[in-house]
Tab-separated table of C-alpha atoms and ligand atoms in Angstrom:
chain	number	residue	atom	x	y	z
A	1	MET	CA	0.159	-0.133	-0.005
A	2	SER	CA	1.348	3.366	-0.990
A	3	LYS	CA	1.475	6.368	1.692
A	4	GLU	CA	-1.455	7.969	-0.037
A	5	GLU	CA	-3.732	5.312	0.544
A	6	LYS	CA	-3.067	4.677	4.449
A	7	LYS	CA	-5.536	6.644	6.593
A	8	ILE	CA	-3.171	8.347	9.004
A	9	ILE	CA	-3.948	11.254	11.745
A	10	LEU	CA	-1.816	13.647	13.333
A	11	THR	CA	-3.053	16.215	15.718
A	12	GLY	CA	-1.816	17.584	18.896
A	13	ASP	CA	-1.944	20.249	21.746
A	14	ARG	CA	0.405	22.775	23.140
A	15	PRO	CA	1.450	21.881	26.719
A	16	THR	CA	0.618	25.389	28.234
A	17	GLY	CA	-1.883	24.173	30.398
A	18	ARG	CA	-3.936	21.274	31.624
A	19	LEU	CA	-7.027	20.252	28.915
A	20	HIS	CA	-10.135	21.889	29.237
A	21	LEU	CA	-13.952	21.143	27.969
A	22	GLY	CA	-12.883	23.164	24.608
A	23	HIS	CA	-10.245	20.677	23.632
A	24	TYR	CA	-12.871	17.650	24.649
A	25	VAL	CA	-15.466	18.849	22.404
A	26	GLY	CA	-13.302	20.054	19.550
A	27	SER	CA	-10.704	17.630	19.556
A	28	LEU	CA	-10.405	14.940	22.091
A	29	GLU	CA	-13.703	13.378	21.997
A	30	ARG	CA	-13.324	12.617	18.328
A	31	ARG	CA	-9.958	11.262	18.724
A	32	VAL	CA	-10.785	8.715	20.852
A	33	GLU	CA	-13.919	7.704	18.360
A	34	LEU	CA	-11.523	7.624	15.607
A	35	GLN	CA	-8.804	5.675	17.741
A	36	ASN	CA	-11.493	2.949	18.451
A	37	SER	CA	-13.168	2.829	15.141
A	38	GLY	CA	-10.467	0.911	13.721
A	39	GLU	CA	-10.643	2.756	10.547
A	40	TYR	CA	-7.254	4.092	10.893
A	41	ASP	CA	-3.657	2.732	10.175
A	42	GLU	CA	-1.901	5.134	12.233
A	43	ILE	CA	-2.870	7.719	14.906
A	44	ASN	CA	-0.317	10.332	16.193
A	45	ILE	CA	-0.660	12.591	18.883
A	46	LEU	CA	1.764	15.321	19.289
A	47	ILE	CA	2.699	17.471	22.357
A	48	ALA	CA	3.775	20.656	20.593
A	49	ASP	CA	6.194	22.059	23.408
A	50	ASP	CA	8.370	23.518	20.809
A	51	GLN	CA	5.338	25.535	19.589
A	52	ALA	CA	4.400	26.447	23.254
A	53	LEU	CA	8.064	27.999	23.803
A	54	THR	CA	7.362	30.221	20.816
A	55	ASP	CA	5.496	32.433	23.284
A	56	ASN	CA	6.712	31.095	26.502
A	57	ALA	CA	10.485	31.348	25.867
A	58	ASP	CA	11.274	33.010	29.166
A	59	ASN	CA	9.197	30.087	30.978
A	60	PRO	CA	10.465	26.683	29.946
A	61	ARG	CA	9.231	25.321	33.275
A	62	LYS	CA	5.783	25.910	32.512
A	63	ILE	CA	5.912	23.905	29.507
A	64	ARG	CA	8.008	21.065	31.088
A	65	ASP	CA	5.408	20.843	33.717
A	66	ASN	CA	2.424	20.721	31.460
A	67	ILE	CA	3.818	18.022	29.462
A	68	ILE	CA	2.722	15.430	32.115
A	69	ASN	CA	-0.589	17.053	32.722
A	70	VAL	CA	-1.492	16.923	28.795
A	71	VAL	CA	-0.473	13.078	28.878
A	72	LEU	CA	-2.639	12.619	31.873
A	73	ASP	CA	-5.340	14.345	30.307
A	74	TYR	CA	-4.953	12.140	27.084
A	75	LEU	CA	-5.047	8.921	29.104
A	76	SER	CA	-8.030	9.782	31.180
A	77	VAL	CA	-10.193	10.627	28.213
A	78	GLY	CA	-9.341	7.091	26.833
A	79	LEU	CA	-6.341	7.552	24.352
A	80	ASP	CA	-4.846	4.067	24.333
A	81	PRO	CA	-1.154	4.078	23.830
A	82	GLU	CA	-1.449	0.593	22.358
A	83	LYS	CA	-3.275	2.131	19.573
A	84	THR	CA	-2.230	5.719	19.574
A	85	THR	CA	1.304	7.244	19.548
A	86	ILE	CA	1.765	9.882	21.752
A	87	CYS	CA	5.295	11.888	21.258
A	88	VAL	CA	7.027	15.085	22.271
A	89	GLN	CA	7.744	17.450	19.411
A	90	SER	CA	11.214	18.795	20.565
A	91	ALA	CA	12.583	15.097	20.753
A	92	LEU	CA	11.813	14.768	16.954
A	93	PRO	CA	14.793	16.848	15.076
A	94	ALA	CA	13.429	15.830	11.946
A	95	LEU	CA	10.581	18.288	12.377
A	96	HIS	CA	13.003	21.219	13.104
A	97	ALA	CA	14.517	20.413	9.632
A	98	LEU	CA	11.506	20.314	7.816
A	99	THR	CA	10.221	23.482	9.287
A	100	PHE	CA	13.524	25.084	8.173
A	101	TYR	CA	13.084	23.988	4.596
A	102	TYR	CA	9.401	25.160	4.354
A	103	MET	CA	10.061	28.492	5.652
A	104	ASN	CA	11.572	28.930	2.228
A	105	LEU	CA	8.176	28.171	0.527
A	106	VAL	CA	6.273	30.629	2.615
A	107	THR	CA	6.004	34.603	2.498
A	108	THR	CA	6.025	36.737	5.486
A	109	ALA	CA	3.284	38.516	3.530
A	110	ARG	CA	1.365	35.143	3.631
A	111	LEU	CA	2.201	34.538	7.381
A	112	THR	CA	0.534	38.094	8.093
A	113	ARG	CA	-2.784	37.254	6.692
A	114	ASN	CA	-3.374	34.075	9.008
A	115	PRO	CA	-6.324	35.507	10.995
A	116	THR	CA	-5.580	32.875	14.252
A	117	VAL	CA	-2.225	34.001	14.368
A	118	LYS	CA	-3.178	37.642	13.817
A	119	ALA	CA	-5.738	37.310	16.853
A	120	GLU	CA	-3.053	35.723	18.992
A	121	ILE	CA	-0.404	38.310	18.206
A	122	GLN	CA	-2.824	40.964	19.621
A	123	LEU	CA	-3.879	38.799	22.590
A	124	ARG	CA	-0.326	38.239	23.552
A	125	GLY	CA	0.849	42.127	23.403
A	126	PHE	CA	3.239	41.180	20.707
A	127	GLU	CA	2.155	44.095	18.551
A	128	ASP	CA	3.760	46.548	21.344
A	129	GLU	CA	6.498	44.059	22.666
A	130	GLY	CA	7.893	42.775	19.488
A	131	LEU	CA	6.765	39.606	17.725
A	132	PRO	CA	9.157	36.633	18.291
A	133	VAL	CA	10.147	35.054	15.010
A	134	GLY	CA	9.206	31.619	16.164
A	135	PHE	CA	5.890	32.523	17.090
A	136	PHE	CA	5.259	34.240	13.656
A	137	ALA	CA	6.416	31.097	11.634
A	138	TYR	CA	4.660	28.554	14.013
A	139	PRO	CA	2.134	27.830	11.183
A	140	VAL	CA	5.254	26.484	9.027
A	141	SER	CA	6.302	24.152	11.723
A	142	GLN	CA	2.564	22.768	12.183
A	143	ALA	CA	3.067	22.384	8.417
A	144	ALA	CA	6.421	20.086	9.116
A	145	ASP	CA	4.399	18.195	11.855
A	146	ILE	CA	1.460	17.432	9.775
A	147	THR	CA	3.555	16.380	6.853
A	148	ALA	CA	6.323	14.555	8.868
A	149	PHE	CA	3.592	11.760	9.887
A	150	ASN	CA	2.046	11.720	6.112
A	151	ALA	CA	-0.924	12.572	7.676
A	152	ASN	CA	-4.067	13.021	5.567
A	153	VAL	CA	-6.626	13.592	8.313
A	154	VAL	CA	-6.089	16.333	10.981
A	155	PRO	CA	-8.944	16.358	13.521
A	156	VAL	CA	-8.962	19.876	15.099
A	157	GLY	CA	-11.113	22.852	16.295
A	158	GLU	CA	-12.150	25.671	14.060
A	159	ASP	CA	-9.128	27.907	15.191
A	160	GLN	CA	-6.822	25.600	13.350
A	161	LEU	CA	-8.358	25.833	9.926
A	162	PRO	CA	-5.999	28.616	8.972
A	163	MET	CA	-2.998	26.119	9.596
A	164	LEU	CA	-4.531	23.276	7.609
A	165	GLU	CA	-4.661	25.699	4.617
A	166	GLN	CA	-1.462	27.139	5.039
A	167	THR	CA	0.225	23.402	5.152
A	168	ARG	CA	-1.856	22.345	1.858
A	169	GLU	CA	-0.288	25.333	0.305
A	170	ILE	CA	3.078	24.197	1.494
A	171	VAL	CA	2.561	20.808	0.450
A	172	GLU	CA	1.292	21.849	-2.920
A	173	LYS	CA	4.358	24.068	-3.518
A	174	PHE	CA	6.846	21.465	-2.470
A	175	ASN	CA	5.513	18.760	-4.848
A	176	ARG	CA	5.564	21.353	-7.525
A	177	ILE	CA	9.010	22.105	-7.288
A	178	TYR	CA	10.522	18.907	-5.781
A	179	GLY	CA	8.269	16.511	-7.386
A	180	GLU	CA	5.606	14.477	-5.509
A	181	THR	CA	6.753	13.664	-2.197
A	182	LEU	CA	4.469	15.090	0.640
A	183	VAL	CA	0.799	13.771	1.458
A	184	LEU	CA	-1.998	16.674	1.228
A	185	PRO	CA	-3.861	16.847	4.613
A	186	LYS	CA	-7.628	17.483	5.282
A	187	ALA	CA	-8.710	19.057	8.414
A	188	MET	CA	-11.529	17.221	10.204
A	189	ILE	CA	-13.778	19.732	12.379
A	190	PRO	CA	-16.966	18.866	14.380
A	191	GLU	CA	-20.331	19.123	12.635
A	192	ASN	CA	-21.747	20.868	15.775
A	193	GLU	CA	-21.066	24.449	15.733
A	194	MET	CA	-20.499	25.035	19.609
A	195	GLN	CA	-18.100	22.310	19.515
A	196	ARG	CA	-15.636	23.657	16.556
A	197	ARG	CA	-15.176	26.625	18.988
A	198	LEU	CA	-16.266	26.112	22.298
A	199	PRO	CA	-16.605	29.826	24.188
A	200	GLY	CA	-15.172	30.622	27.789
A	201	VAL	CA	-17.527	30.450	30.669
A	202	ASP	CA	-17.140	34.194	30.698
A	203	GLY	CA	-18.690	34.173	27.282
A	204	LYS	CA	-15.615	35.179	25.460
A	205	ALA	CA	-15.132	33.820	22.001
A	206	LYS	CA	-13.035	30.846	22.917
A	207	MET	CA	-12.319	28.830	25.745
A	208	SER	CA	-8.380	28.864	25.912
A	209	LYS	CA	-5.742	28.289	28.465
A	210	SER	CA	-4.164	31.639	27.706
A	211	LEU	CA	-7.423	33.581	28.688
A	212	GLY	CA	-8.258	31.878	31.914
A	213	ASN	CA	-11.695	30.899	31.048
A	214	CYS	CA	-11.851	27.240	31.283
A	215	ILE	CA	-13.228	24.333	32.756
A	216	TYR	CA	-10.539	21.724	32.954
A	217	LEU	CA	-11.061	18.207	32.644
A	218	SER	CA	-9.468	17.546	35.711
A	219	ASP	CA	-11.484	20.202	37.859
A	220	THR	CA	-13.130	19.167	41.039
A	221	SER	CA	-17.210	18.776	40.985
A	222	ALA	CA	-16.899	21.716	43.236
A	223	SER	CA	-14.855	23.883	41.015
A	224	VAL	CA	-17.127	23.206	38.020
A	225	LYS	CA	-20.208	23.748	40.258
A	226	LYS	CA	-18.553	27.370	41.362
A	227	GLN	CA	-17.670	28.073	37.539
A	228	ILE	CA	-21.068	27.387	36.228
A	229	ASN	CA	-22.853	29.041	39.131
A	230	GLY	CA	-20.766	32.002	39.969
A	231	ARG	CA	-19.220	32.914	36.357
A	232	MET	CA	-21.645	31.676	33.860
A	233	TYR	CA	-23.436	34.126	31.857
A	234	THR	CA	-27.170	33.788	30.879
A	235	ASP	CA	-29.577	36.262	30.014
A	236	PRO	CA	-29.739	39.491	31.838
A	237	GLN	CA	-33.249	40.364	30.689
A	238	HIS	CA	-34.622	37.018	32.484
A	239	LEU	CA	-35.104	38.262	35.863
A	240	ARG	CA	-38.083	36.571	37.212
A	241	ILE	CA	-38.771	32.884	35.889
A	242	GLU	CA	-42.174	33.873	34.192
A	243	ASP	CA	-40.177	36.114	31.724
A	244	PRO	CA	-39.334	34.987	28.264
A	245	GLY	CA	-35.848	33.823	28.248
A	246	HIS	CA	-33.178	34.583	25.229
A	247	LEU	CA	-30.877	31.716	23.847
A	248	GLU	CA	-28.442	33.917	22.102
A	249	GLY	CA	-25.230	34.838	24.000
A	250	ASN	CA	-26.507	32.494	26.749
A	251	MET	CA	-23.707	30.548	27.695
A	252	VAL	CA	-25.702	27.936	29.433
A	253	PHE	CA	-27.670	27.097	26.218
A	254	THR	CA	-24.590	27.463	24.266
A	255	TYR	CA	-22.874	24.622	26.602
A	256	LEU	CA	-25.981	22.705	26.468
A	257	ASP	CA	-25.692	22.959	22.587
A	258	ALA	CA	-22.190	21.358	22.795
A	259	PHE	CA	-22.857	18.830	25.558
A	260	CYS	CA	-26.205	17.656	25.766
A	261	LYS	CA	-27.573	14.376	24.268
A	262	ASP	CA	-31.320	13.165	24.694
A	263	GLU	CA	-30.754	10.468	27.064
A	264	TYR	CA	-29.623	13.102	29.391
A	265	PHE	CA	-33.282	14.446	29.775
A	266	ALA	CA	-34.523	10.841	30.949
A	267	GLU	CA	-31.970	10.736	33.422
A	268	PHE	CA	-31.704	14.206	35.101
A	269	LEU	CA	-34.678	16.560	33.574
A	270	PRO	CA	-37.303	14.310	32.684
A	271	GLN	CA	-40.030	16.633	32.088
A	272	TYR	CA	-38.270	17.460	28.259
A	273	ALA	CA	-37.594	14.951	25.690
A	274	CYS	CA	-35.070	16.927	24.109
A	275	LEU	CA	-33.320	20.211	24.029
A	276	ASP	CA	-35.412	21.781	21.558
A	277	GLU	CA	-38.325	21.271	23.931
A	278	MET	CA	-36.405	22.738	26.790
A	279	LYS	CA	-35.504	25.933	24.899
A	280	GLU	CA	-39.149	26.368	23.955
A	281	HIS	CA	-39.981	26.478	27.246
A	282	TYR	CA	-37.232	28.872	28.434
A	283	THR	CA	-37.793	31.180	25.674
A	284	ARG	CA	-41.856	31.154	26.230
A	285	GLY	CA	-40.844	31.810	30.064
A	286	GLY	CA	-41.317	29.681	33.284
A	287	LEU	CA	-37.952	28.062	33.445
A	288	GLY	CA	-35.615	29.284	35.509
A	289	ASP	CA	-31.921	29.936	35.121
A	290	GLY	CA	-31.216	27.738	38.192
A	291	THR	CA	-32.946	24.657	36.698
A	292	CYS	CA	-30.868	24.920	33.571
A	293	LYS	CA	-27.547	25.414	35.152
A	294	LYS	CA	-28.245	22.203	37.528
A	295	PHE	CA	-28.988	20.264	34.510
A	296	LEU	CA	-25.924	21.445	32.666
A	297	ILE	CA	-23.944	20.724	35.850
A	298	SER	CA	-25.108	17.066	35.950
A	299	ILE	CA	-24.359	16.630	32.364
A	300	LEU	CA	-20.694	17.892	32.778
A	301	GLU	CA	-20.492	15.594	36.112
A	302	GLU	CA	-21.555	12.621	34.042
A	303	ILE	CA	-18.749	13.174	31.557
A	304	LEU	CA	-15.981	14.258	33.652
A	305	SER	CA	-16.300	12.051	36.615
A	306	PRO	CA	-14.974	8.873	34.824
A	307	ILE	CA	-12.200	11.040	33.321
A	308	ARG	CA	-11.144	12.196	36.648
A	309	ALA	CA	-11.134	8.612	38.181
A	310	GLU	CA	-9.030	7.133	35.355
A	311	ARG	CA	-6.840	10.438	35.816
A	312	GLN	CA	-6.394	9.367	39.429
A	313	LYS	CA	-5.022	6.002	38.577
A	314	TRP	CA	-2.403	7.222	36.099
A	315	GLU	CA	-1.386	9.908	38.489
A	316	ALA	CA	-0.143	6.961	40.915
A	317	ASP	CA	1.926	5.431	38.306
A	318	ILE	CA	4.134	8.151	36.472
A	319	ASP	CA	6.907	5.945	35.728
A	320	SER	CA	4.616	3.891	33.169
A	321	VAL	CA	3.495	7.257	31.671
A	322	TYR	CA	7.065	7.982	31.404
A	323	ASP	CA	7.541	4.859	29.465
A	324	ILE	CA	4.449	5.421	27.417
A	325	LEU	CA	5.755	8.698	26.095
A	326	LEU	CA	9.359	7.492	25.816
A	327	ALA	CA	8.201	4.701	23.568
A	328	GLY	CA	5.976	6.772	21.389
A	329	THR	CA	8.515	9.333	20.641
A	330	GLU	CA	11.156	6.770	19.875
A	331	LYS	CA	8.441	5.506	17.214
A	332	ALA	CA	7.616	8.753	16.088
A	333	ARG	CA	11.312	9.654	15.632
A	334	GLU	CA	11.567	6.742	13.108
A	335	THR	CA	8.535	7.803	11.070
A	336	THR	CA	9.665	11.401	10.956
A	337	ASN	CA	13.251	10.556	9.914
A	338	ARG	CA	12.002	8.660	7.212
A	339	THR	CA	9.891	11.464	5.725
A	340	LEU	CA	13.148	13.897	6.118
A	341	ALA	CA	15.192	11.279	4.188
A	342	ARG	CA	12.531	11.655	1.316
A	343	VAL	CA	12.158	15.336	1.699
A	344	GLU	CA	16.168	15.819	1.529
A	345	GLN	CA	16.079	13.270	-1.488
A	346	ALA	CA	13.572	15.208	-3.230
A	347	MET	CA	15.440	18.364	-2.654
A	348	ARG	CA	18.762	16.813	-3.792
A	349	ILE	CA	20.466	17.700	-0.703
A	350	ASP	CA	20.936	14.050	0.705
A	351	TYR	CA	24.636	14.214	0.058
A	352	PHE	CA	25.529	11.817	2.708
A	353	ALA	CA	22.720	9.238	2.253
A	354	ASN	CA	25.329	7.228	-0.019
A	355	ARG	CA	28.237	7.988	-2.180
A	356	GLU	CA	26.550	8.532	-5.841
A	357	ILE	CA	27.614	12.348	-5.387
A	358	VAL	CA	31.389	11.454	-5.656
A	359	LYS	CA	30.701	10.274	-9.144
A	360	GLU	CA	28.476	13.033	-9.993
A	361	TRP	CA	31.196	15.494	-9.123
A	362	GLU	CA	33.831	13.479	-10.675
A	363	GLU	CA	31.881	13.558	-13.962
A	364	LEU	CA	31.365	17.590	-13.440
A	365	LEU	CA	35.009	18.228	-13.116
A	366	LYS	CA	36.011	16.285	-16.075
A	367	LYS	CA	33.767	18.643	-18.331
B	401	LIG	P1	-3.194	28.316	23.957
B	401	LIG	O1	-4.217	29.292	24.767
B	401	LIG	O2	-2.033	28.021	24.657
B	401	LIG	O3	-3.027	28.296	22.525
B	401	LIG	P2	-5.623	26.499	23.693
B	401	LIG	O4	-6.566	26.294	24.780
B	401	LIG	O5	-5.770	27.395	22.422
B	401	LIG	O6	-4.141	27.027	24.198
B	401	LIG	P3	-4.291	24.596	21.890
B	401	LIG	O7	-3.115	23.363	22.462
B	401	LIG	O8	-3.885	25.843	21.264
B	401	LIG	O9	-5.167	24.881	23.147
B	401	LIG	O10	-5.269	23.566	20.711
B	401	LIG	C1	-5.264	22.324	20.679
B	401	LIG	C2	-6.524	21.616	20.215
B	401	LIG	O11	-7.719	22.043	20.702
B	401	LIG	C3	-6.647	22.443	18.523
B	401	LIG	O12	-7.117	21.339	17.728
B	401	LIG	C4	-7.597	23.372	18.702
B	401	LIG	O13	-8.331	23.714	17.486
B	401	LIG	C5	-8.622	22.734	19.755
B	401	LIG	N1	-9.337	23.613	20.802
B	401	LIG	C6	-8.704	24.483	21.589
B	401	LIG	N2	-9.705	25.489	22.132
B	401	LIG	C7	-10.700	24.933	21.606
B	401	LIG	C8	-12.224	25.408	21.706
B	401	LIG	N3	-12.471	26.588	22.709
B	401	LIG	N4	-13.101	25.014	21.162
B	401	LIG	C9	-12.973	24.114	20.218
B	401	LIG	N5	-11.725	23.544	19.915
B	401	LIG	C10	-10.565	23.971	20.647
B	402	LIG	MG1	-4.296	27.577	20.764
C-alpha cells in the first residue's frame, strides 16, 4: 500500500496548561472515537512543546510541567497508547529540519494574513512588545508536523483551519518544485457549531488556556459547580422565572448545545424529551436559570467523573506514563526521520545518504 492510501491521523496540543472542555468537544472526544473505530492505520498525537515555547521562551518550566498534565489528560479521556502514538515534539529533530526547509516556501505576507495568528499576536501584546520570529512562523512548523507523519486527516477545532490551509499550500508548492513527495492533508472539524469553538465560561469567543476562562477536565466537582453558578453568563433580561428568556449569547444554552444528548433528559430532567423542548419553554417563560444550570452541571459531572477517576489511576503510576511517552516518541522519531530522508532526497540535498555524489562530482569536473 502506498503512503497516500493509508489513513493516517496527526493532531496535538500545546503543553501550556491542563486540557479543558474546549479541547474535549473540539478534538479529544473525536480522537477517541477515531481511535476506537479501527478505521485508521495510524493515529499520532504530538505534544507541541516547541510550539508552546514560541510564546513562552522565558518560561520553559511551564512547558516542562504541563507535558505531564497533557499526557494524563490524554490517558484519562481514553486515548490508548496501544493504538495511538503519543510523542513529544522537541525530541523529533526531523521536524526542526523540515520547518527550516518549508520556511523558504512561505512569504512573510502570507503568514501575516493568517487570522488565527493575527488574533493571537494581539492577545499576547506582541504588537507592542515585538513579535518573536518563532511565533510568527509557527504555522510553518505545524506544516512540518503534519507532513512528517504523512497525515491525511487532522482532527482539530475551527481555529486551526488557517493552519491546515497553510500546510496544504506548502505541500502543493513543495510537490510542484521538488516532485510528488508530501501527502496533502485535510482538516476534520466537528459538525456541531458550538463544538468547533467552545466559548469560555465568561462568554469570550474561545475557551483557551491563555484566557483563563476554562473548565478543565481535571477540575473537581466543586470547582465546576462554582464556575457555572458563579461565572456563567445567562440572559440579563431574564429576571423572573415567568419572563421570556433569550438563547443567544446565553452560555448555559451554548454549552447545552455542545454537550447535551437526548438521553440526559430521561436521567436528569425528565419533564423534557429533548433540548428543543427545553429551549421552547425557556423562550416562552417559566423555566428558571437555576434549573438550567443544574442540568448542565449534571451533564458535565456525568462526562467528567470517569475522566477524573481514570486520571487518578495514572497519577499513581508516573513511571508508566514516562515509558508510554518514551516509546511513542521513539516510534515517531523513526517515522519523521523517514520523511525527512524523502524530503532531502527530493530536494537533492541528501549528499551523505550514499556516495553517489562522488561520481557526479567527478563527471562534473571532467567537463
Ligand atoms: P493556548 O491558549 O495555549 O493556545 P488552547 O486552549 O488554544 O491553548 P491548543 O493547544 O492551542 O489549546 O489547541 C489544541 C487543540 O484544541 C486544537 O485542535 C484546537 O483547535 C482545539 N481547541 C482549543 N480550544 C478550543 C475550543 N475552545 N473549542 C474547540 N476546540 C478547541
Ligand atoms: Mg491555541
